[in-house]
Short mmCIF file of C-alpha atoms in Angstrom, two decimals:
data_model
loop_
_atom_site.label_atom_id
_atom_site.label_comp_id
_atom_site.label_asym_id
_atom_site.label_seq_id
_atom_site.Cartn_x
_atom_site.Cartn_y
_atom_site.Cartn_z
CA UNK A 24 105.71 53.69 4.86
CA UNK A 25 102.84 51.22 3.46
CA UNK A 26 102.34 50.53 7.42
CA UNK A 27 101.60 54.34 8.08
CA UNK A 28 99.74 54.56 4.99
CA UNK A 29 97.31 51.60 5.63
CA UNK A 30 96.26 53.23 9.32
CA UNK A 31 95.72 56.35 7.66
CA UNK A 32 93.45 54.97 5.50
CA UNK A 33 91.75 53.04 7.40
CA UNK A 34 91.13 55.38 10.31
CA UNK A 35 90.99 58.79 8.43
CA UNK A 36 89.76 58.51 5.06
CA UNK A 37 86.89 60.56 5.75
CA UNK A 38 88.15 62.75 8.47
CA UNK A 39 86.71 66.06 8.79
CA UNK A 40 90.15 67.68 8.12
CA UNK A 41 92.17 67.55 5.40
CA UNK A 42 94.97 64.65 5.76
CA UNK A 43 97.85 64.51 3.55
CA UNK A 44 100.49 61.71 2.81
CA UNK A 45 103.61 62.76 0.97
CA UNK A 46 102.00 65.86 -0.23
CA UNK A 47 98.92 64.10 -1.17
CA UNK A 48 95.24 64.44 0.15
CA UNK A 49 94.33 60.77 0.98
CA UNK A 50 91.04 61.55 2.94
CA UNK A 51 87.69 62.99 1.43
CA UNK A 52 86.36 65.73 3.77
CA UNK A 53 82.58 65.99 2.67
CA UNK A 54 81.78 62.20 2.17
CA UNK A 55 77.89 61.54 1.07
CA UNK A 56 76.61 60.49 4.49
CA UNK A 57 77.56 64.32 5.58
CA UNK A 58 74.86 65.75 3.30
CA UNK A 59 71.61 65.88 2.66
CA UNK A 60 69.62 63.63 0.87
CA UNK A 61 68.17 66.22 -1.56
CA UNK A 62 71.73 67.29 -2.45
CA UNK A 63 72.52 63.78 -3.38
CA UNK A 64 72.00 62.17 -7.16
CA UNK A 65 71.75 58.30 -7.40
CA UNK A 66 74.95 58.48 -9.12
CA UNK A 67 76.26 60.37 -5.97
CA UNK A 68 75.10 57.01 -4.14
CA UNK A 69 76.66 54.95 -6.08
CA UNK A 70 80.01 56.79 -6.25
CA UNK A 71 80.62 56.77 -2.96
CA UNK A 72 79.89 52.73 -3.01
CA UNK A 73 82.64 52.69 -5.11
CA UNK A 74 84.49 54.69 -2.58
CA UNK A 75 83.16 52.15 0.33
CA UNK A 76 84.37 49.25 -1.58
CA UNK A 77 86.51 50.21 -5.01
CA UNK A 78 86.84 46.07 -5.49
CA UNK A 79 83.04 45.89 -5.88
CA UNK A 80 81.69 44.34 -9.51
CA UNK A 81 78.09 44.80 -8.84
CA UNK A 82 76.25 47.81 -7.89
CA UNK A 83 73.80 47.75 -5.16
CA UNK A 84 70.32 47.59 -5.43
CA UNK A 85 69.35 50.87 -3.66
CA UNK A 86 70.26 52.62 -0.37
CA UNK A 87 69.03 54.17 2.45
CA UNK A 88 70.12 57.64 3.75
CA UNK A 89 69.90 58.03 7.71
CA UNK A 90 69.54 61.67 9.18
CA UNK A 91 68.30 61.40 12.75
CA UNK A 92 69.25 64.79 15.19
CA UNK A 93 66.64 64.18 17.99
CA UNK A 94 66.52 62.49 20.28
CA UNK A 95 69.89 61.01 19.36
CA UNK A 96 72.65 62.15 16.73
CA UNK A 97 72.60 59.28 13.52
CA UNK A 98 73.86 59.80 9.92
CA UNK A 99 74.79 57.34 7.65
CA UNK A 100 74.17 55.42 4.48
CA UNK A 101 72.86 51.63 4.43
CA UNK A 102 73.23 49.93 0.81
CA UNK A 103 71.07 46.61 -0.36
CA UNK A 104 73.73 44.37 -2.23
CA UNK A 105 72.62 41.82 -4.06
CA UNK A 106 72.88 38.91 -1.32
CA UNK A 107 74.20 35.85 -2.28
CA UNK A 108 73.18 32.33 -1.34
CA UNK A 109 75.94 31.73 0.83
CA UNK A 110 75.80 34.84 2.85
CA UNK A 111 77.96 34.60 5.69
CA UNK A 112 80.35 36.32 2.65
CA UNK A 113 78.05 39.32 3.09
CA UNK A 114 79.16 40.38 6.68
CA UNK A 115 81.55 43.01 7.93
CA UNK A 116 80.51 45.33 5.27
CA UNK A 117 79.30 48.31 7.39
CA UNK A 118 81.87 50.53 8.90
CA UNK A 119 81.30 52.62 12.04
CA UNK A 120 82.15 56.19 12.53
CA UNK A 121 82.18 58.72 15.41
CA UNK A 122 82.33 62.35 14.12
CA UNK A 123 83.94 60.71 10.79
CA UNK A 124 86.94 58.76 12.98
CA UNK A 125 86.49 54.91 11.81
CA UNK A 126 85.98 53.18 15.11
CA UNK A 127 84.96 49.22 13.70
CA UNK A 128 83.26 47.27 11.44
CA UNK A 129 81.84 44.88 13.83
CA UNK A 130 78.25 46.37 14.28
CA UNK A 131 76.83 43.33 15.41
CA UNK A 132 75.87 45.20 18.35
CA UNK A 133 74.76 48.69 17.34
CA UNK A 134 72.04 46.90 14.56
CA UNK A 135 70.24 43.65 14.54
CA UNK A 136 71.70 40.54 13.36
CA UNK A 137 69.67 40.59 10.27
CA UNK A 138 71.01 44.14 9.36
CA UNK A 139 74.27 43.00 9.69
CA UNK A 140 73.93 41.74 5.55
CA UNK A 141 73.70 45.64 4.88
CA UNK A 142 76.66 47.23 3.64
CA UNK A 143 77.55 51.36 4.28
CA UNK A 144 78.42 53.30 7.32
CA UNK A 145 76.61 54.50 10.23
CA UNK A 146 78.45 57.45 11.92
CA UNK A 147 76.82 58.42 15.61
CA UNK A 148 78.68 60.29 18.20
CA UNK A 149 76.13 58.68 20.77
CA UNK A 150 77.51 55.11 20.43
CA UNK A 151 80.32 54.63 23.40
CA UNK A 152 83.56 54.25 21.93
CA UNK A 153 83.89 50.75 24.27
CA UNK A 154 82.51 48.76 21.57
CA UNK A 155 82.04 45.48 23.22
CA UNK A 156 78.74 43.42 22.48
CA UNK A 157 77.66 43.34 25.95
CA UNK A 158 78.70 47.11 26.79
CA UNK A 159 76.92 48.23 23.50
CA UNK A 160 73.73 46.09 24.28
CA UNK A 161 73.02 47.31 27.71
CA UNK A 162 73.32 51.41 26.48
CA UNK A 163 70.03 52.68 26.18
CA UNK A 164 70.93 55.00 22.92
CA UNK A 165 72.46 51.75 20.79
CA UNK A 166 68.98 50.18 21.75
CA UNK A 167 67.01 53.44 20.68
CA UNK A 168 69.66 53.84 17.13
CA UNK A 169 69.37 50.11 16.66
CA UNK A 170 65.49 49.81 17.02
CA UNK A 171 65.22 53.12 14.32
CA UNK A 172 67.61 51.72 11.95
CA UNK A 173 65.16 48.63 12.03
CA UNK A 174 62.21 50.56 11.35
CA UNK A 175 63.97 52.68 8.77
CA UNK A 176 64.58 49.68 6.71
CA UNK A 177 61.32 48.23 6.91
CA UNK A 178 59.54 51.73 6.20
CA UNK A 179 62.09 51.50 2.70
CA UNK A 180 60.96 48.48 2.12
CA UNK A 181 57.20 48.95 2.00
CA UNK A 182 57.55 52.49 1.22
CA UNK A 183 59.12 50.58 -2.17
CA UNK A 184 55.86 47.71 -2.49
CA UNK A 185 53.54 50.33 -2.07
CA UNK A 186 55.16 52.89 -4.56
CA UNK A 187 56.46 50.41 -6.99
CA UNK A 188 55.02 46.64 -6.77
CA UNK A 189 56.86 45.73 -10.32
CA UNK A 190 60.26 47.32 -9.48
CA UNK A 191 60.13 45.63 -5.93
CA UNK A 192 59.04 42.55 -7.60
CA UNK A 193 61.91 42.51 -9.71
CA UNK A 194 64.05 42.79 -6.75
CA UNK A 195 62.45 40.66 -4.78
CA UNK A 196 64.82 37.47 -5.34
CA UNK A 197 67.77 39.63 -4.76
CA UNK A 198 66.41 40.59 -1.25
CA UNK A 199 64.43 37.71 0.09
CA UNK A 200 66.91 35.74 2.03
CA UNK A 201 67.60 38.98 4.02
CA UNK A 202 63.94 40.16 4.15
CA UNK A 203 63.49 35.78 5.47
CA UNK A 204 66.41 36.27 8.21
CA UNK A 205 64.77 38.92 9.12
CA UNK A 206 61.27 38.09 10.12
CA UNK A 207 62.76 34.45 11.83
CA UNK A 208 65.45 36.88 14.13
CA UNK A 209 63.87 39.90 14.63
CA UNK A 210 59.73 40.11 16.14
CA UNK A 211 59.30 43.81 14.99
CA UNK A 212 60.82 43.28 11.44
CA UNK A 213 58.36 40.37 11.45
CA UNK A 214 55.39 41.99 11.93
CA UNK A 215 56.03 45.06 9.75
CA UNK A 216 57.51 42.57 6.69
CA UNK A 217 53.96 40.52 6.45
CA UNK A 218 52.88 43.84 4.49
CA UNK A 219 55.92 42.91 1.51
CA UNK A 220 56.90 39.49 1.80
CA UNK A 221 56.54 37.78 -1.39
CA UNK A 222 55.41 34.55 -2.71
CA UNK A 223 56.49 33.00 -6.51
CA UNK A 224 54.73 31.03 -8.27
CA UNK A 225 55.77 28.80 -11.43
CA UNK A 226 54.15 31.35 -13.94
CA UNK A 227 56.20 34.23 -12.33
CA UNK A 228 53.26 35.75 -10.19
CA UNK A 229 53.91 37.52 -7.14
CA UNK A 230 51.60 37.16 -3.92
CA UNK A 231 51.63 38.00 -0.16
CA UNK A 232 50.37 36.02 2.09
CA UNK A 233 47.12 37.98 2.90
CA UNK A 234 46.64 37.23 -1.43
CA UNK A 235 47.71 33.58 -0.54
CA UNK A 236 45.04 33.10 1.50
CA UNK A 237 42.37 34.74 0.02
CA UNK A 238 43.19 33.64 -3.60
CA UNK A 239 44.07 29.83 -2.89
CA UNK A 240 41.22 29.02 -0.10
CA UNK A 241 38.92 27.22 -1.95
CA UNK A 242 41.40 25.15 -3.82
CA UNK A 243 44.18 24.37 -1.24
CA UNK A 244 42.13 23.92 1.77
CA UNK A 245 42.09 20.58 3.37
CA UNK A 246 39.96 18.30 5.76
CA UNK A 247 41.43 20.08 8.50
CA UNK A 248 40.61 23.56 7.60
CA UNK A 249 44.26 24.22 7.07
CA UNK A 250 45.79 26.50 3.71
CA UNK A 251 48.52 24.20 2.52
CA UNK A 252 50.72 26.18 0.09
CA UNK A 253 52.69 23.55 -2.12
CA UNK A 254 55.98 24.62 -3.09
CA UNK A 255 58.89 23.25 -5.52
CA UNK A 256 63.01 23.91 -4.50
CA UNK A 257 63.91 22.62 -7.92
CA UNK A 258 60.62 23.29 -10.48
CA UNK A 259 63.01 21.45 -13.17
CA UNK A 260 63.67 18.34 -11.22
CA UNK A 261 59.55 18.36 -9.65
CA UNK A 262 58.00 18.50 -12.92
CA UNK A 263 56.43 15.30 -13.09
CA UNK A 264 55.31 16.22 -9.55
CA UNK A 265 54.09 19.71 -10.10
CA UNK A 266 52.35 18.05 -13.29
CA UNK A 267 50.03 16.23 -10.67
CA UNK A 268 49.43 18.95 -8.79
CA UNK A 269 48.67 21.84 -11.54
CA UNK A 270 46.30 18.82 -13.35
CA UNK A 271 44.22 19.03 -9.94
CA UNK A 272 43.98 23.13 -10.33
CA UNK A 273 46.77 23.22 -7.72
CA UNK A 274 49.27 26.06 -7.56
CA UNK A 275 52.92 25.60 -6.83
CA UNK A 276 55.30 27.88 -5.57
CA UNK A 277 59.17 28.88 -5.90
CA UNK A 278 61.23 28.55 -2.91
CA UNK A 279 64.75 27.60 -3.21
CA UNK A 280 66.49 29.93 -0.55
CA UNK A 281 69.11 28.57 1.72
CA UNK A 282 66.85 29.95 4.93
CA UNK A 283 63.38 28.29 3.51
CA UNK A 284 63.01 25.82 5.96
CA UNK A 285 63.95 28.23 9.19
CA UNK A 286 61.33 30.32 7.73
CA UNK A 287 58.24 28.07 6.24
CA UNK A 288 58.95 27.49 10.10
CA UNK A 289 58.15 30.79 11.30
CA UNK A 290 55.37 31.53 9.19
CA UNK A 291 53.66 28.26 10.47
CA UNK A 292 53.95 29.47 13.61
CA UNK A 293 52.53 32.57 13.22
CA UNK A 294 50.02 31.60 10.62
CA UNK A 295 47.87 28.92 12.58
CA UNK A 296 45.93 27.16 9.61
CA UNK A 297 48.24 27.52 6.85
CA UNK A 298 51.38 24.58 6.32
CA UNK A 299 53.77 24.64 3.65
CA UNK A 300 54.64 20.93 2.01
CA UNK A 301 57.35 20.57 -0.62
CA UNK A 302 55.52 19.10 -3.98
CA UNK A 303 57.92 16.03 -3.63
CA UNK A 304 57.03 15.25 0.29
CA UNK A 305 53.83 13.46 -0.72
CA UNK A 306 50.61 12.57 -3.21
CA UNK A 307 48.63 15.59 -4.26
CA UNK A 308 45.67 13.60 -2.33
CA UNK A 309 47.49 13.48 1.09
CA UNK A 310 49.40 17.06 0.36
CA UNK A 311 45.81 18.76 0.47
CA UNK A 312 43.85 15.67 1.90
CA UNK A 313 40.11 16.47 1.25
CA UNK A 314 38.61 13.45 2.58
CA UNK A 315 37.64 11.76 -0.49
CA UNK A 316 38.67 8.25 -0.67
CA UNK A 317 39.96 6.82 -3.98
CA UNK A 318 38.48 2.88 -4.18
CA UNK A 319 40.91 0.86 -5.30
CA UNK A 320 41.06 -1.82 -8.54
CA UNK A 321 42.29 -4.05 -6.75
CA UNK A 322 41.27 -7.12 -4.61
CA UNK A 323 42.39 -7.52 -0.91
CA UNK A 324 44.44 -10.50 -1.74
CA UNK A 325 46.11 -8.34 -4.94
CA UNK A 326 46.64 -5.72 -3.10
CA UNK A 327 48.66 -7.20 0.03
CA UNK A 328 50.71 -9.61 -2.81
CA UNK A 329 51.37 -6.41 -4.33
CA UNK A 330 52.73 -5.23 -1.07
CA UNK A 331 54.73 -8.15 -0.53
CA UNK A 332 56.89 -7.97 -4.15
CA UNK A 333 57.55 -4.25 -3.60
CA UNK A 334 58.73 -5.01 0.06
CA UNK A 335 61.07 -7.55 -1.48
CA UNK A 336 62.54 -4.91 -2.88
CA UNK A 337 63.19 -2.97 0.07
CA UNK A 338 66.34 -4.23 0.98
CA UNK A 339 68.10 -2.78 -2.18
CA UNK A 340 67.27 0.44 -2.25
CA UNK A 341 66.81 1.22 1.40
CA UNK A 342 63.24 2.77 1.12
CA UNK A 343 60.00 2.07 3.21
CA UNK A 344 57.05 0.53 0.86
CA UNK A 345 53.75 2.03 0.80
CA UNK A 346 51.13 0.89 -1.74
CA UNK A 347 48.35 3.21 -2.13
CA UNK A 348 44.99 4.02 -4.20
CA UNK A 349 45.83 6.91 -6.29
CA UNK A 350 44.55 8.30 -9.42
CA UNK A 351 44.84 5.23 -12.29
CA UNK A 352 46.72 8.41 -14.69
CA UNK A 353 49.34 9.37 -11.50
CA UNK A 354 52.84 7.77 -11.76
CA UNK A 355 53.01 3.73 -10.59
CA UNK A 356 56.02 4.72 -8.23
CA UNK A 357 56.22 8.14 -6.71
CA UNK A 358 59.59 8.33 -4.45
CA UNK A 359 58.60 10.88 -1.45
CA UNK A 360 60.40 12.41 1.69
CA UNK A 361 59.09 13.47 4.52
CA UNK A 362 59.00 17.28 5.03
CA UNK A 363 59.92 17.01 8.90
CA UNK A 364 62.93 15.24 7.92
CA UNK A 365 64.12 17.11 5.25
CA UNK A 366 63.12 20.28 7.46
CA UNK A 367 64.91 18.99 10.05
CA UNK A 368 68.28 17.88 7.66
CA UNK A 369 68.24 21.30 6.21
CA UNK A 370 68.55 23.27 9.41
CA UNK A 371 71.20 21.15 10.89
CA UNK A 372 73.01 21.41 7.80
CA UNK A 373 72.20 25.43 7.88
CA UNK A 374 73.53 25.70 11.23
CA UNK A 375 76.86 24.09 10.67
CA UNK A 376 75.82 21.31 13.37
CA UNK A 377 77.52 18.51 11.08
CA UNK A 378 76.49 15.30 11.81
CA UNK A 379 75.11 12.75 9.06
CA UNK A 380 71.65 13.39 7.69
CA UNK A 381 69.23 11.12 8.43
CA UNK A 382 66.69 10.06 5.20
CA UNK A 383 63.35 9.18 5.43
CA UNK A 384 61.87 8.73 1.61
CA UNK A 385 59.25 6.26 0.85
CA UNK A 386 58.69 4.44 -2.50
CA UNK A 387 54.43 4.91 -3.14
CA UNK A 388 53.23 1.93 -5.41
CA UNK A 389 50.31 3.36 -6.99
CA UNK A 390 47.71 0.48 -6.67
CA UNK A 391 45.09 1.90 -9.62
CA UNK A 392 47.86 2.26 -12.21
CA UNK A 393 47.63 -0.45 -15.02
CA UNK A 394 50.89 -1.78 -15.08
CA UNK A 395 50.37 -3.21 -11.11
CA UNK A 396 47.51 -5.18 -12.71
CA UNK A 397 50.02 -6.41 -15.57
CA UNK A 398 52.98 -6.84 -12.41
CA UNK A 399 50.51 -9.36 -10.74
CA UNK A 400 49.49 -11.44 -13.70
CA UNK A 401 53.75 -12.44 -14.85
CA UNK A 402 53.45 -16.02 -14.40
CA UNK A 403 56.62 -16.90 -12.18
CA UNK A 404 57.66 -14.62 -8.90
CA UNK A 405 61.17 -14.19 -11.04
CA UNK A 406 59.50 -12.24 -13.37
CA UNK A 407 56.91 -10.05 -11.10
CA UNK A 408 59.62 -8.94 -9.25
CA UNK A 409 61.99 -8.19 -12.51
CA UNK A 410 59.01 -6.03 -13.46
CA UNK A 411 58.99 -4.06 -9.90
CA UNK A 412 62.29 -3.61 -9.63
CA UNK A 413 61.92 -1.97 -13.39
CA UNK A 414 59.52 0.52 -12.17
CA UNK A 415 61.06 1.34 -8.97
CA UNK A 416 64.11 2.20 -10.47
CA UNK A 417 62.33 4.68 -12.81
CA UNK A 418 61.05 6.67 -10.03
CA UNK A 419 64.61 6.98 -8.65
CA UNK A 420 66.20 7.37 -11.49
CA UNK A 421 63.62 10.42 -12.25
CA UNK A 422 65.21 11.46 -8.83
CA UNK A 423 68.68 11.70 -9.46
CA UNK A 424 69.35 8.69 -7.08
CA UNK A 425 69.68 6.04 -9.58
CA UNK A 426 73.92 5.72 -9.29
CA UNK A 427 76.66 3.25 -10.12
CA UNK A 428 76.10 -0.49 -10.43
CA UNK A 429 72.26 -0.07 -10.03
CA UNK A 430 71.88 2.46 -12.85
CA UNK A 431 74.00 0.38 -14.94
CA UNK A 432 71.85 -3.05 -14.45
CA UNK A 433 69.17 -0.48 -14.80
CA UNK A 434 69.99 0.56 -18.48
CA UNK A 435 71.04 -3.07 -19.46
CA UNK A 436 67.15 -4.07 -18.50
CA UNK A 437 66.13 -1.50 -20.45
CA UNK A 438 67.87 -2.61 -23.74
CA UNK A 439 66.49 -6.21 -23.26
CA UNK A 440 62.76 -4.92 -22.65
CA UNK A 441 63.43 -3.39 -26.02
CA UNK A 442 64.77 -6.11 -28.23
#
């Protein structure tokens, strides 16, 4: 009985005829994507979400309602959900129809990848019923429905920027990683999404990237000629980085999403003279390198014994040495990682390649901070390097990767400095 029941359901809930199950209707006849969009209330939309998916908490963000007669027959209904960070969970959420008759809920080749994070129901008596990939790729109607399904949602999208900038604002976080896997997978949703894609910054300001360039040029340009955008994954855990930056007149950017480094990718590409560097890669002076060189207050013979304490250290915390003239008010150790690397680790890691991620931070001994000065003049090598080690071990600790037996020896030195 629950076996009958279940294929029922699942192939004729919204058949065109009445079907009934131990004297009861179990099928709705008229469901939304059958009418017209004028006859339909946003709480009609969100009913029949309900309907879709009655174990659904959260209600979607909004919806679009396909009506296409010419030159091919498409109706349906395509809901934004709220995507999550992880979301693979998002897939197999839009059903396929022919004439109302459930045929599958693997679309992957009736609508671009990217759409695939959609949920709702497309119902088109042009699709073949054979609904393998490779069958469904080569028709020439699944390319026509898929490519105006594509430009339906992008139309929505800047039909909502242009309309409402706040309200899409508001959204924006809720959409971005699909609006992102859409411009790195898809060349047409590319092109068309330049017009919405959004940029945070730390004060909660919105920008494209036609604003980016216009607004931050003067500021953010380098030696080069290149716009390098600075942006912060954790704006918590950067703050003593994003303080060195924003002191400069430096702005700093959100971006957190599990796809960032796929797409800070793509826009290089397709932006020639802008670059994107993580607040944490670097020094504000070689993030937006402007050519000025910062003397240092040290001598030559300082400055290479300096070297040599810090690379005495090396062994310990596993971290290449790099002494450097910065600003006398920046941090005396700055821990950095380079943005390749950590590009290159999050994409493996994104892609499910496995493998161990290789690090590549460096430990940057400010040179013109005071304390280097004080470092050098300790009178025994015991005690120069007791001092180091000190300081190193407040940058990492200030990066989470002060652990175990170090921290410990860490807090102990601490407590003596202070008797």
């Amino acid at each position: 009985q629950n076996r009958v029941k279940g294929i029922l359901t699942k192939y004729g809930s919204f058949l065109p005829v009445p079907v009934f199950f131990e004297k009861e209707q179990i099928n709705n006849t008229e469901p939304a994507w059958t009418k017209k969009p004028a006859d339909l209330s946003q709480e009609d939309y969100a009913s029949f979400y309900k309907e879709l998916y009655p174990g659904s908490f959260e209600d979607p963000l909004f919806q679009i309602h396909l009506n296409v007669d010419y030159p091919f027959n498409l109706t349906g209904i395509l809901y934004f959900p709220k995507i999550k960070e992880h979301f693979d969970v998002q897939r197999k959420k839009i059903s396929l129809y022919s004439n109302q008759v459930f045929i599958t809920d693997s679309v992957e080749g009736v609508v671009p990848e990217f759409l695939t994070l959609l949920h709702g129901v497309l119902d088109s008596p042009d699709i073949p019923l054979n609904v393998s990939r490779s069958y469904l790729q080569a028709d020439a109607n699944v390319r026509k429905i898929s490519s105006h399904i594509t430009k339906k949602v992008a139309d929505k999208l800047e039909e909502m920027f242009q309309n409402n900038r706040s309200d899409f604002e508001s959204k924006w976080n809720d959409i971005r990683i699909f609006v992102q896997y859409g411009a790195i997978t898809d060349q047409k949703f590319a092109e068309r999404c330049k017009k919405f894609s959004l940029f945070e910054n730390l004060n909660g300001s919105f920008h494209t990237m036609e604003e980016l360039q216009a607004n931050l040029k003067e500021a953010h340009t380098d030696k080069n000629n290149q716009l390098v955008i600075l942006y912060s994954a954790d704006p918590e855990a950067d703050h003593a980085y994003i303080s060195r930056a924003t002191e400069r007149g430096y702005q700093v950017f959100k971006m957190s999403s599990p796809l960032e480094s796929h797409y800070l990718g793509h826009l290089e590409q397709t932006h020639e003279s802008v670059k994107f560097a993580r607040i944490d890669s670097d020094s504000p002076e070689k993030l937006i390198d402007k050519g000025i060189e910062v003397p240092c207050s040290l001598s030559e013979e300082q400055r290479t014994e300096l070297q040599g304490i810090f690379e005495s250290l090396k062994e310990e915390s596993s971290l290449s040495m790099a002494v450097e003239n910065l600003s006398s008010s920046d941090m005396p150790v700055t821990i950095t990682e380079s943005e390749f690397i950590r590009r290159m680790n999050e994409k493996q890691q994104m892609n499910a390649m496995g493998g161990q991620a290789f690090r590549m931070q460096s430990a940057v001994v400010n040179a013109n901070h005071p304390i280097m000065l004080s470092i050098l003049q300790k009178e025994t090598e015991e005690d120069k390097k007791a001092v180091a080690k000190q300081v190193l071990d407040m940058a990492l600790l200030s990066k989470g990767m002060l652990k175990g037996e170090a921290l410990t020896r860490f807090l102990e030195r601490s407590l003596e400095l202070l008797k």
